[in-house]
Amino acid sequence: MTNPYREQPDRAFWSRSIPDKFKSRDLYDGNFPLIRRDDRIASAGSCFAANVIAPLEAAGFHYERTELFPYPLSTLPENLGYGKFSARYGNIYTARQFRQLLERADGGFVPQENLWIIDGKYIDPFRPGLRYPALAWDEFQELQAAHLRAVKAAFTNASLTIFTLGLTEAWISAADGAVFPTCPGTVGGLFDPERHRFVNFSVQDVVNDLTQAFWTIRGWNPQARIIVTVSPVPLVATATKQHVVSATIRSKSVLRAAADEVASLDFVEYFPAYEIITGPQASHDFFQADRREVSDAGIAAVMDALLAHCETTQQPTQLSASGSSTLSRADISRSISNAECDEVMLEW
Amino acid sequence: MAFVPEFVISGAVEPTTLIVGHSHIIAYAGAGEHLSAEKSRRRYGVVYSRNPELWTSLSEPYWSFVLAQPSPEICLCWNGNQHNANFLLETDPRITLCGSVGGSQFNNDRDSKRTVVSYSMIDELWASDFLRLRQVLAKLSERKRVFLVGTPPPKPRSEIASRLESDEFFAQKVRLFDGDSIEDRVSPDDFRIRLWLRMQQTLQKIASEAGSPFIAVPDACYEPNFLLRAEMSVPDASHANELFAIEMLKAIDQVDRKIT
């Protein structure tokens, strides 16, 4: 008797591929190479989008950054990972948040609730944790405009964007649906039940938002490719009535289903970081003791699988322009200032 | 072997007012003599260290020496090089400040090639230096009447470039970076002016918090664009001369008359 399963490879059968023969890298069987040697890579999203940066750069790939600060400003501490990504947008938890960021960068969407003034500081509601906020209205406008220019430049310049889906739960403005990165009143701002509403995005919502976002990027760069992943990290908390475990599974299921649909676009690939960490085959030690944070072993397993499907590079990462030459510029400025202080004292 | 004191007071005998602080105090040397007895009741002495290692980093013995003097007043010059220390040369990436925080007279630089940094980030960079000022001011104010004075405005890019060109040691280092000329490699006037204005705002705030008078740099010391007047400059990238100090001392008298 024949049937379609007879034509399937071993990887399609649990007993033939799990547990002894399992390799994380085997989960991906899409287009090779996933990342090309000469790709300029941008990333956005939640944790995985930040976790990939260091290993990719160490492997010699170019990570695009458009909002760098020179030394010594680059040494100042910053909150919540704003300085990690291609531009200083920080973590982006939902597809709607990403879509709106790109629309704002394109000049197509201006949120009505675009500013919080708290204790004399002008806070960006879409980057509420920024450590160095504006101190005046005109400064705020210029900083925000410059940031959005940098966002557009990052995704225009990048030949490849890695986007990690994190959440479906979000808080939006009742006025125009603008999505805040976190509930107002948590990281920053003040919660107002009249102005702020809870949403829990559906599969269709996420598909629509991702599709829109990715086509915006393609509009800026017609050759751009996208890798989409789903973060395995559970919710910190849920605003629904469900247990946080149930809310997490609902959320991740929606995101995983949506990612599957969006990956049907010919410039989008899905990478199974989520399955590597959370699948039944995954090692228990891929999560830390809190069963929420991904362990170093888990991150290593994901990166091993990812890099196995990338072109190798010739050179380790070169220092960016903000590396040694900027250190020398500030050093020269300082040495001139100090030398003149010495000279003027000597002459006296 | 003759005893050589580590600290020296130069100027009037039995000064009423000690000029203390970092290298900008040198502009005040001799400035007091130009103010006739009719115009100022003050007699000035500048306190400095014979140890070159202390010229840019003032230590506890210096402040203890100052406090031990009988002079009832202190004119404190603090640093004054923050705008030059890291930003004399163009940075990479090139940066700019925007907005009216440092003053409302600016047109905002909309050069999209420059990264915009916030004033609060600059404040953070300077925080440890100004924390030290707060500590010194508090200590001095316990026993003396302290005037905190403004610091010399920035100099034009062309003047700084001229100074760098004349010093081959620095010129060679500066030419290593991108730019068509030495002047091209110096940071824009507008940027250093914004930094300097923010410095003066911060000094004023610190003085106010400490209950000390702040002596702002008078109009006579700068051009309408806030650059130091040419006749008040010494041939370097940062310091002012005696003419600047004379105006500052006049300003102390004026402020003091208003207070008292």
Coordinates of C-alpha atoms in Angstrom, one line a residue:
Chain A
M1 CA 0.0 0.0 0.0
T2 CA 1.3 3.5 -0.8
N3 CA 0.5 6.6 1.1
P4 CA 2.0 10.1 1.3
Y5 CA 4.0 9.4 4.5
R6 CA 6.1 6.9 2.6
E7 CA 7.6 9.7 0.7
Q8 CA 8.4 11.8 3.8
P9 CA 12.0 12.1 5.0
D10 CA 13.1 10.9 8.4
R11 CA 12.8 14.4 9.9
A12 CA 9.1 14.1 9.4
F13 CA 8.9 11.2 11.9
W14 CA 9.2 11.8 15.6
S15 CA 10.6 8.3 16.3
R16 CA 13.3 8.7 13.6
S17 CA 14.4 12.2 14.5
I18 CA 13.9 12.5 18.3
P19 CA 15.4 12.1 20.8
D20 CA 18.9 10.7 20.1
K21 CA 19.4 12.0 16.6
F22 CA 18.0 15.5 17.1
K23 CA 20.0 18.5 16.1
S24 CA 18.6 22.0 16.5
R25 CA 20.0 23.0 13.1
D26 CA 17.8 20.4 11.4
L27 CA 14.7 22.3 12.3
Y28 CA 15.4 24.9 9.6
D29 CA 15.2 23.7 6.0
G30 CA 14.5 26.9 4.2
N31 CA 16.6 28.9 1.7
F32 CA 20.3 28.7 2.2
P33 CA 22.1 30.9 3.1
L34 CA 19.8 32.4 5.6
I35 CA 22.3 35.2 6.1
R36 CA 24.8 36.1 3.4
R37 CA 28.3 37.1 3.9
D38 CA 27.8 40.6 2.7
D39 CA 24.4 41.2 4.4
R40 CA 23.9 44.4 6.3
I41 CA 21.7 43.2 9.2
A42 CA 19.2 45.2 11.2
S43 CA 17.1 43.7 14.0
A44 CA 14.1 44.6 16.1
G45 CA 11.7 43.0 18.4
S46 CA 12.1 41.4 21.8
C47 CA 14.9 39.5 23.3
F48 CA 16.1 37.3 20.5
A49 CA 16.5 40.3 18.2
A50 CA 19.0 41.6 20.8
N51 CA 20.6 38.3 21.6
V52 CA 21.6 37.7 18.0
I53 CA 23.7 40.8 17.7
A54 CA 26.8 39.9 19.5
P55 CA 27.2 36.4 18.1
L56 CA 26.5 37.7 14.6
E57 CA 29.1 40.4 14.9
A58 CA 31.6 37.9 16.4
A59 CA 31.0 35.7 13.4
G60 CA 32.0 38.6 11.2
F61 CA 28.6 39.8 10.0
H62 CA 27.9 43.5 9.7
Y63 CA 25.2 44.8 12.1
E64 CA 23.7 48.1 10.9
R65 CA 23.6 50.9 13.4
T66 CA 22.4 54.4 12.5
E67 CA 22.0 56.1 15.9
L68 CA 25.5 55.8 17.5
F69 CA 27.0 58.2 20.0
P70 CA 30.6 59.1 20.0
Y71 CA 33.0 58.4 22.8
P72 CA 32.7 59.3 25.6
L73 CA 28.9 59.7 25.3
S74 CA 28.9 56.1 24.2
T75 CA 30.2 54.9 27.6
L76 CA 27.3 56.5 29.5
P77 CA 24.8 53.9 30.8
E78 CA 21.4 53.6 29.1
N79 CA 18.2 51.9 30.2
L80 CA 16.3 49.0 28.8
G81 CA 18.5 48.2 25.9
Y82 CA 17.8 51.3 23.9
G83 CA 21.4 51.4 22.8
K84 CA 21.5 47.8 21.6
F85 CA 19.5 47.8 18.4
S86 CA 20.0 49.3 14.9
A87 CA 18.4 52.5 16.1
R88 CA 17.5 53.5 19.6
Y89 CA 14.0 52.1 19.6
G90 CA 14.5 49.6 22.4
N91 CA 12.5 46.4 22.7
I92 CA 9.5 46.2 20.3
Y93 CA 7.0 43.7 21.7
T94 CA 4.2 43.6 19.2
A95 CA 3.8 43.5 15.4
R96 CA 1.5 46.6 15.7
Q97 CA 4.2 48.5 17.6
F98 CA 6.7 47.7 14.8
R99 CA 4.3 48.6 12.1
Q100 CA 3.6 52.0 13.7
L101 CA 7.3 52.7 14.3
L102 CA 7.9 52.3 10.6
E103 CA 4.8 54.4 9.7
R104 CA 6.0 57.1 12.0
A105 CA 9.5 57.0 10.4
D106 CA 7.8 57.3 7.0
G107 CA 5.8 60.3 8.1
G108 CA 2.5 58.4 7.7
F109 CA 1.4 58.3 11.3
V110 CA 1.7 60.9 14.1
P111 CA 0.3 59.7 17.3
Q112 CA -2.0 62.0 19.2
E113 CA -0.5 61.2 22.6
N114 CA 3.0 61.9 21.5
L115 CA 4.5 63.5 24.6
W116 CA 4.4 63.1 28.4
I117 CA 5.8 66.0 30.5
I118 CA 6.8 64.7 33.9
D119 CA 8.9 66.5 36.4
G120 CA 10.2 69.0 33.8
K121 CA 11.3 66.2 31.5
Y122 CA 9.8 65.7 28.0
I123 CA 9.2 61.9 27.7
D124 CA 8.6 60.0 24.5
P125 CA 5.7 57.7 25.3
F126 CA 7.1 55.2 22.7
R127 CA 10.5 55.2 24.5
P128 CA 9.4 55.9 28.0
G129 CA 12.5 54.5 29.7
L130 CA 15.1 56.6 27.8
R131 CA 17.7 57.7 30.4
Y132 CA 18.4 61.1 28.8
P133 CA 15.1 62.7 27.8
A134 CA 14.5 66.1 26.3
L135 CA 14.3 69.1 28.6
A136 CA 12.2 71.4 26.3
W137 CA 9.5 71.0 23.7
D138 CA 11.7 72.0 20.8
E139 CA 14.5 69.7 21.9
F140 CA 11.9 66.9 22.2
Q141 CA 10.7 67.5 18.6
E142 CA 14.2 67.5 17.2
L143 CA 15.3 64.4 19.2
Q144 CA 12.2 62.5 18.1
A145 CA 12.6 63.6 14.4
A146 CA 16.2 62.6 14.4
H147 CA 15.4 59.2 15.9
L148 CA 12.8 58.5 13.3
R149 CA 15.2 59.5 10.5
A150 CA 17.6 57.0 12.0
V151 CA 14.9 54.3 12.1
K152 CA 14.2 54.7 8.5
A153 CA 17.9 54.7 7.6
A154 CA 18.5 51.5 9.5
F155 CA 15.8 49.5 7.7
T156 CA 16.6 51.2 4.4
N157 CA 20.3 50.4 4.6
A158 CA 19.8 46.8 5.9
S159 CA 19.6 44.1 3.3
L160 CA 18.3 41.8 6.0
T161 CA 16.0 42.5 9.0
I162 CA 15.6 40.0 11.8
F163 CA 12.3 40.6 13.6
T164 CA 11.3 38.7 16.8
L165 CA 7.7 38.6 17.8
G166 CA 7.2 38.9 21.6
L167 CA 3.7 39.6 22.7
T168 CA 0.1 39.9 21.6
E169 CA -1.1 41.8 24.7
A170 CA -0.6 45.6 24.5
W171 CA -1.9 48.9 25.7
I172 CA -3.1 51.4 23.1
S173 CA -4.3 55.0 23.0
A174 CA -8.1 55.2 22.9
A175 CA -7.7 58.3 20.6
D176 CA -6.0 56.6 17.7
G177 CA -4.9 53.1 18.5
A178 CA -1.2 54.1 19.0
V179 CA 0.5 51.2 20.7
F180 CA 2.7 51.9 23.8
P181 CA 5.7 49.7 24.3
T182 CA 4.6 49.1 27.9
C183 CA 1.5 49.9 29.9
P184 CA 1.6 53.6 30.8
G185 CA 2.4 53.9 34.5
T186 CA 4.8 51.0 34.5
V187 CA 8.1 52.2 32.9
G188 CA 6.9 55.7 32.5
G189 CA 3.9 58.0 32.2
L190 CA 0.6 57.8 34.1
F191 CA -2.1 55.3 33.5
D192 CA -5.5 56.8 32.6
P193 CA -8.3 54.3 32.0
E194 CA -10.1 56.9 29.9
R195 CA -7.1 57.3 27.5
H196 CA -5.5 53.8 27.6
R197 CA -7.1 50.6 26.5
F198 CA -6.0 46.9 26.6
V199 CA -5.9 44.8 23.4
N200 CA -4.9 41.2 22.8
F201 CA -4.1 40.9 19.2
S202 CA -5.4 38.0 17.1
V203 CA -3.7 36.0 14.4
Q204 CA -5.2 38.2 11.7
D205 CA -4.1 41.4 13.5
V206 CA -0.5 40.1 13.7
V207 CA -0.5 38.9 10.1
N208 CA -1.9 42.3 8.9
D209 CA 0.6 44.3 10.9
L210 CA 3.6 42.2 10.0
T211 CA 2.6 42.2 6.3
Q212 CA 2.2 46.0 6.4
A213 CA 5.5 46.5 8.2
F214 CA 7.5 44.2 5.9
W215 CA 6.1 45.9 2.8
T216 CA 7.0 49.3 4.2
I217 CA 10.6 48.0 4.5
R218 CA 10.5 46.7 1.0
G219 CA 9.2 50.0 -0.2
W220 CA 12.4 51.6 1.2
N221 CA 14.7 48.8 0.1
P222 CA 13.2 46.6 -2.7
Q223 CA 15.8 44.0 -2.1
A224 CA 15.3 43.7 1.6
R225 CA 14.8 40.3 3.2
I226 CA 13.2 39.5 6.5
I227 CA 13.8 36.7 9.0
V228 CA 10.9 36.4 11.5
T229 CA 11.1 34.5 14.8
V230 CA 9.0 34.1 17.8
S231 CA 10.4 34.8 21.3
P232 CA 10.2 31.8 23.6
V233 CA 10.2 34.0 26.7
P234 CA 6.9 33.8 28.6
L235 CA 4.9 36.9 29.6
V236 CA 6.1 38.9 32.7
A237 CA 2.4 39.4 33.4
T238 CA -1.0 39.2 31.8
A239 CA -3.7 41.8 31.8
T240 CA -6.3 39.1 31.0
K241 CA -8.2 37.0 33.6
Q242 CA -6.2 33.9 32.6
H243 CA -3.3 32.4 34.5
V244 CA -0.1 33.8 33.1
V245 CA 0.9 30.3 31.7
S246 CA -2.3 30.0 29.8
A247 CA -2.0 33.6 28.6
T248 CA 1.5 32.9 27.5
I249 CA 0.6 29.8 25.5
R250 CA -2.3 31.7 23.8
S251 CA 0.0 34.6 22.9
K252 CA 2.8 32.4 21.6
S253 CA 0.4 30.3 19.6
V254 CA -1.1 33.3 17.9
L255 CA 2.4 34.6 17.1
R256 CA 3.6 31.3 15.8
A257 CA 0.6 30.9 13.6
A258 CA 0.9 34.4 12.3
A259 CA 4.6 33.9 11.6
D260 CA 3.8 30.9 9.6
E261 CA 1.4 32.8 7.4
V262 CA 3.7 35.8 6.8
A263 CA 6.6 33.4 5.9
S264 CA 4.6 32.6 2.7
L265 CA 5.9 36.0 1.4
D266 CA 8.8 35.2 -0.9
F267 CA 11.2 37.6 0.9
V268 CA 10.4 36.3 4.4
E269 CA 11.9 33.3 6.2
Y270 CA 10.8 31.9 9.5
F271 CA 13.5 30.7 11.8
P272 CA 12.5 28.2 14.5
A273 CA 14.2 29.7 17.6
Y274 CA 10.9 29.2 19.5
E275 CA 10.8 25.5 18.7
I276 CA 14.5 25.0 19.6
I277 CA 13.9 26.4 23.1
T278 CA 10.3 25.3 23.9
G279 CA 9.7 22.2 21.8
P280 CA 9.2 18.9 23.7
Q281 CA 12.6 17.8 22.5
A282 CA 14.3 20.8 24.1
S283 CA 16.7 20.4 27.0
H284 CA 15.3 21.4 30.4
D285 CA 18.3 23.6 30.9
F286 CA 17.4 25.9 28.0
F287 CA 15.5 27.9 30.6
Q288 CA 17.0 29.4 33.8
A289 CA 15.6 28.4 37.2
D290 CA 12.7 30.9 36.9
R291 CA 11.5 29.0 33.8
R292 CA 11.3 32.3 32.0
E293 CA 14.7 33.6 31.1
V294 CA 16.5 31.7 28.3
S295 CA 19.8 30.2 29.6
D296 CA 23.2 30.6 27.9
A297 CA 22.9 27.0 26.8
G298 CA 19.6 27.9 25.1
I299 CA 20.9 30.9 23.4
A300 CA 24.0 29.0 22.2
A301 CA 21.7 26.3 20.8
V302 CA 19.7 28.8 18.8
M303 CA 22.8 30.7 17.6
D304 CA 24.5 27.4 16.6
A305 CA 21.4 26.5 14.5
L306 CA 21.2 29.9 13.0
L307 CA 24.9 30.2 12.0
A308 CA 24.9 26.7 10.6
H309 CA 22.6 28.1 7.8
C310 CA 24.6 31.3 7.2
E311 CA 27.5 31.9 4.8
T312 CA 30.8 32.1 6.7
T313 CA 32.7 35.3 6.7
Q314 CA 36.4 35.9 6.1
Q315 CA 37.1 38.4 8.8
P316 CA 36.1 38.9 12.4
T317 CA 34.1 42.1 13.0
Q318 CA 35.9 45.3 12.4
L319 CA 35.6 48.1 14.8
S320 CA 32.9 50.6 13.8
A321 CA 33.7 54.2 13.2
S322 CA 32.9 54.9 16.8
G323 CA 35.7 52.6 18.0
S324 CA 39.3 53.5 18.3
S325 CA 39.3 56.6 16.0
T326 CA 36.6 58.3 18.1
L327 CA 38.4 57.4 21.3
S328 CA 41.5 59.2 19.8
R329 CA 39.4 62.3 18.8
A330 CA 38.2 62.8 22.4
D331 CA 41.6 62.0 23.7
I332 CA 43.2 64.7 21.5
S333 CA 40.5 67.3 22.5
R334 CA 41.2 66.5 26.1
S335 CA 45.0 66.6 25.7
I336 CA 44.8 69.9 24.0
S337 CA 42.7 71.3 26.8
N338 CA 44.9 69.9 29.5
A339 CA 48.1 71.0 27.8
E340 CA 46.8 74.5 27.5
C341 CA 46.0 74.5 31.2
D342 CA 49.5 73.5 32.0
E343 CA 51.0 76.0 29.5
V344 CA 49.1 78.9 30.8
M345 CA 50.1 78.1 34.4
L346 CA 53.8 77.7 33.3
E347 CA 53.8 81.0 31.4
W348 CA 52.5 82.8 34.4
Chain B
M1 CA 67.6 74.1 51.5
A2 CA 65.1 77.0 51.4
F3 CA 61.5 76.1 52.1
V4 CA 59.3 76.3 49.0
P5 CA 55.6 76.5 49.9
E6 CA 53.4 74.3 47.7
F7 CA 50.7 77.0 47.4
V8 CA 51.3 80.6 46.6
I9 CA 49.1 83.7 46.7
S10 CA 49.9 86.2 44.1
G11 CA 48.5 89.7 44.0
A12 CA 47.5 92.2 46.7
V13 CA 49.0 92.2 50.1
E14 CA 46.4 91.0 52.6
P15 CA 43.8 90.3 49.9
T16 CA 40.1 90.5 50.8
T17 CA 39.1 88.2 48.0
L18 CA 41.0 85.1 46.9
I19 CA 40.6 83.9 43.3
V20 CA 40.8 80.1 43.4
G21 CA 40.1 77.2 41.1
H22 CA 41.4 75.8 37.8
S23 CA 43.6 77.3 35.2
H24 CA 41.2 80.1 34.2
I25 CA 42.3 81.9 37.5
I26 CA 45.4 83.0 35.6
A27 CA 43.4 85.6 33.7
Y28 CA 42.8 87.3 37.0
A29 CA 46.5 87.7 37.9
G30 CA 47.1 91.4 37.9
A31 CA 43.5 92.2 36.9
G32 CA 42.7 93.4 40.4
E33 CA 45.5 96.1 40.1
H34 CA 43.7 97.7 37.2
L35 CA 40.6 98.4 39.3
S36 CA 41.4 101.5 41.2
A37 CA 40.7 101.8 44.9
E38 CA 37.8 104.1 44.1
K39 CA 36.0 101.6 42.0
S40 CA 36.5 98.5 44.1
R41 CA 36.9 98.0 47.8
R42 CA 38.3 94.6 47.1
R43 CA 41.9 93.5 47.0
Y44 CA 42.5 90.3 45.1
G45 CA 45.0 87.5 45.4
V46 CA 45.2 84.5 43.1
V47 CA 45.9 81.1 44.8
Y48 CA 47.8 78.5 42.8
S49 CA 50.0 75.5 43.3
R50 CA 53.7 75.2 42.5
N51 CA 53.0 71.6 41.6
P52 CA 52.2 71.2 37.9
E53 CA 50.4 67.9 38.6
L54 CA 47.8 69.8 40.5
W55 CA 46.9 72.4 37.9
T56 CA 44.1 70.4 36.3
S57 CA 43.1 68.4 39.4
L58 CA 42.7 70.4 42.6
S59 CA 43.1 68.4 45.8
E60 CA 42.1 68.7 49.4
P61 CA 45.4 70.4 50.6
Y62 CA 44.7 73.2 48.1
W63 CA 41.2 73.9 49.5
S64 CA 42.4 73.5 53.1
F65 CA 45.1 76.2 52.3
V66 CA 42.4 78.5 50.9
L67 CA 40.2 78.1 53.9
A68 CA 43.1 78.7 56.2
Q69 CA 43.7 82.2 54.8
P70 CA 42.2 85.2 56.6
S71 CA 40.6 86.6 53.4
P72 CA 36.8 86.7 54.0
E73 CA 35.8 86.2 50.4
I74 CA 36.5 83.7 47.6
C75 CA 35.9 84.0 43.9
L76 CA 35.7 80.4 42.6
C77 CA 36.6 79.6 39.0
W78 CA 35.5 76.0 38.3
N79 CA 37.0 74.1 35.4
G80 CA 35.8 76.1 32.4
N81 CA 37.0 73.5 29.8
Q82 CA 34.1 71.1 29.8
H83 CA 33.0 72.2 26.3
N84 CA 36.5 71.7 25.0
A85 CA 37.6 68.6 26.9
N86 CA 35.9 66.1 24.7
F87 CA 34.4 68.2 22.0
L88 CA 37.0 70.6 20.7
L89 CA 37.4 68.4 17.6
E90 CA 34.5 67.0 15.6
T91 CA 33.4 63.7 17.0
D92 CA 32.7 60.5 15.0
P93 CA 29.8 60.4 14.4
R94 CA 29.3 64.1 14.3
I95 CA 26.8 65.3 16.8
T96 CA 24.7 68.4 17.5
L97 CA 22.5 69.8 20.2
C98 CA 19.1 71.1 19.4
G99 CA 16.4 73.1 21.1
S100 CA 16.2 76.1 23.4
V101 CA 17.6 74.5 26.5
G102 CA 20.9 76.3 26.2
G103 CA 19.3 79.5 25.0
S104 CA 16.5 80.5 22.7
Q105 CA 18.4 82.3 20.1
F106 CA 19.6 79.3 18.0
N107 CA 18.3 78.1 14.8
N108 CA 18.3 74.3 15.1
D109 CA 20.8 72.5 13.1
R110 CA 18.8 70.3 10.8
D111 CA 21.8 68.7 9.2
S112 CA 20.5 65.1 9.1
K113 CA 24.1 63.8 9.0
R114 CA 24.6 64.8 12.6
T115 CA 23.4 62.6 15.5
V116 CA 21.3 64.7 17.9
V117 CA 22.2 64.2 21.5
S118 CA 20.1 65.5 24.4
Y119 CA 21.2 68.1 26.8
S120 CA 20.4 65.7 29.6
M121 CA 23.1 63.3 28.2
I122 CA 25.6 66.1 28.3
D123 CA 24.5 66.9 31.9
E124 CA 25.2 63.2 32.8
L125 CA 28.7 63.4 31.2
W126 CA 29.5 66.4 33.4
A127 CA 27.7 65.2 36.5
S128 CA 30.8 64.0 38.4
D129 CA 32.7 67.2 37.8
F130 CA 29.8 69.3 39.0
L131 CA 29.2 67.0 41.9
R132 CA 32.8 67.9 43.0
L133 CA 32.0 71.6 42.5
R134 CA 29.0 71.2 44.8
Q135 CA 31.2 69.6 47.4
V136 CA 33.9 72.2 47.2
L137 CA 31.4 75.1 47.2
A138 CA 29.7 73.6 50.3
K139 CA 33.0 73.3 52.1
L140 CA 34.2 76.8 51.2
S141 CA 30.8 78.4 52.0
E142 CA 31.0 77.1 55.6
R143 CA 33.6 79.8 56.4
K144 CA 33.9 82.2 53.5
R145 CA 31.6 84.3 51.3
V146 CA 31.9 82.6 47.9
F147 CA 31.2 84.0 44.5
L148 CA 31.0 81.4 41.8
V149 CA 32.1 83.0 38.5
G150 CA 31.2 82.2 35.0
T151 CA 33.9 80.8 32.7
P152 CA 35.2 82.3 29.4
P153 CA 33.0 81.8 26.3
P154 CA 34.3 79.6 23.5
K155 CA 36.5 80.9 20.7
P156 CA 35.9 80.9 17.0
R157 CA 36.7 77.8 15.1
S158 CA 39.1 79.8 12.9
E159 CA 41.1 80.9 16.0
I160 CA 41.3 77.4 17.4
A161 CA 42.4 76.1 14.0
S162 CA 45.1 78.8 13.9
R163 CA 46.3 77.8 17.3
L164 CA 46.4 74.1 16.3
E165 CA 48.2 74.9 13.1
S166 CA 50.9 76.7 15.0
D167 CA 51.6 73.7 17.2
E168 CA 53.0 70.9 15.1
F169 CA 52.6 68.3 17.8
F170 CA 48.8 68.7 17.9
A171 CA 48.5 69.6 14.2
Q172 CA 50.0 66.2 13.2
K173 CA 47.5 64.3 15.4
V174 CA 44.5 66.4 14.2
R175 CA 45.4 65.7 10.5
L176 CA 45.0 62.0 11.1
F177 CA 41.2 62.5 11.0
D178 CA 38.9 63.2 8.1
G179 CA 38.7 66.8 7.0
D180 CA 39.9 69.1 4.3
S181 CA 41.6 71.4 6.7
I182 CA 42.5 71.7 10.4
E183 CA 39.5 74.1 10.7
D184 CA 37.2 71.5 9.2
R185 CA 38.2 69.2 12.0
V186 CA 37.3 71.6 14.8
S187 CA 33.8 71.3 16.1
P188 CA 31.3 74.0 15.0
D189 CA 31.1 77.3 17.0
D190 CA 27.3 76.8 17.5
F191 CA 27.9 73.5 19.2
R192 CA 30.5 74.7 21.6
I193 CA 28.5 77.8 22.3
R194 CA 25.5 75.6 23.3
L195 CA 27.7 73.6 25.5
W196 CA 29.1 76.7 27.2
L197 CA 25.7 78.2 27.7
R198 CA 24.6 74.9 29.4
M199 CA 27.7 75.1 31.6
Q200 CA 26.8 78.6 32.7
Q201 CA 23.2 77.6 33.4
T202 CA 24.4 74.7 35.5
L203 CA 26.9 76.9 37.4
Q204 CA 24.1 79.3 38.1
K205 CA 21.9 76.5 39.4
I206 CA 24.6 75.1 41.6
A207 CA 25.4 78.6 43.0
S208 CA 21.7 79.2 43.7
E209 CA 21.3 75.9 45.5
A210 CA 24.3 76.7 47.7
G211 CA 23.1 80.2 48.4
S212 CA 26.1 81.8 46.7
P213 CA 26.0 84.6 44.2
F214 CA 26.7 83.6 40.6
I215 CA 28.7 86.1 38.5
A216 CA 27.6 85.6 35.0
V217 CA 30.0 86.5 32.2
P218 CA 28.9 90.1 31.2
D219 CA 27.9 91.1 27.7
A220 CA 31.1 93.1 27.4
C221 CA 33.0 89.8 27.2
Y222 CA 31.4 88.3 24.1
E223 CA 30.1 89.0 20.7
P224 CA 26.4 88.8 19.9
N225 CA 26.9 85.2 19.0
F226 CA 28.5 84.5 22.4
L227 CA 32.0 83.9 21.1
L228 CA 34.7 85.4 23.3
R229 CA 35.7 88.9 22.1
A230 CA 39.0 88.7 20.2
E231 CA 40.7 91.3 22.4
M232 CA 40.0 89.2 25.4
S233 CA 41.6 86.0 24.1
V234 CA 45.1 84.6 24.7
P235 CA 46.6 82.6 21.8
D236 CA 45.2 79.2 22.7
A237 CA 42.0 77.3 22.3
S238 CA 40.4 78.0 25.6
H239 CA 41.7 80.8 27.9
A240 CA 40.8 84.4 28.3
N241 CA 43.1 87.3 29.3
E242 CA 43.2 90.0 31.8
L243 CA 40.7 92.2 30.0
F244 CA 38.1 89.4 30.5
A245 CA 39.0 89.1 34.2
I246 CA 38.7 92.9 34.7
E247 CA 35.1 92.7 33.4
M248 CA 34.4 89.8 35.7
L249 CA 35.7 91.6 38.7
K250 CA 33.6 94.6 37.9
A251 CA 30.6 92.3 37.6
I252 CA 31.4 91.0 41.1
D253 CA 31.2 94.5 42.5
Q254 CA 28.0 95.2 40.7
V255 CA 26.3 92.0 41.9
D256 CA 27.5 92.6 45.4
R257 CA 26.1 96.1 45.4
K258 CA 22.7 94.8 44.3
I259 CA 22.7 92.1 47.0
T260 CA 23.9 94.4 49.8

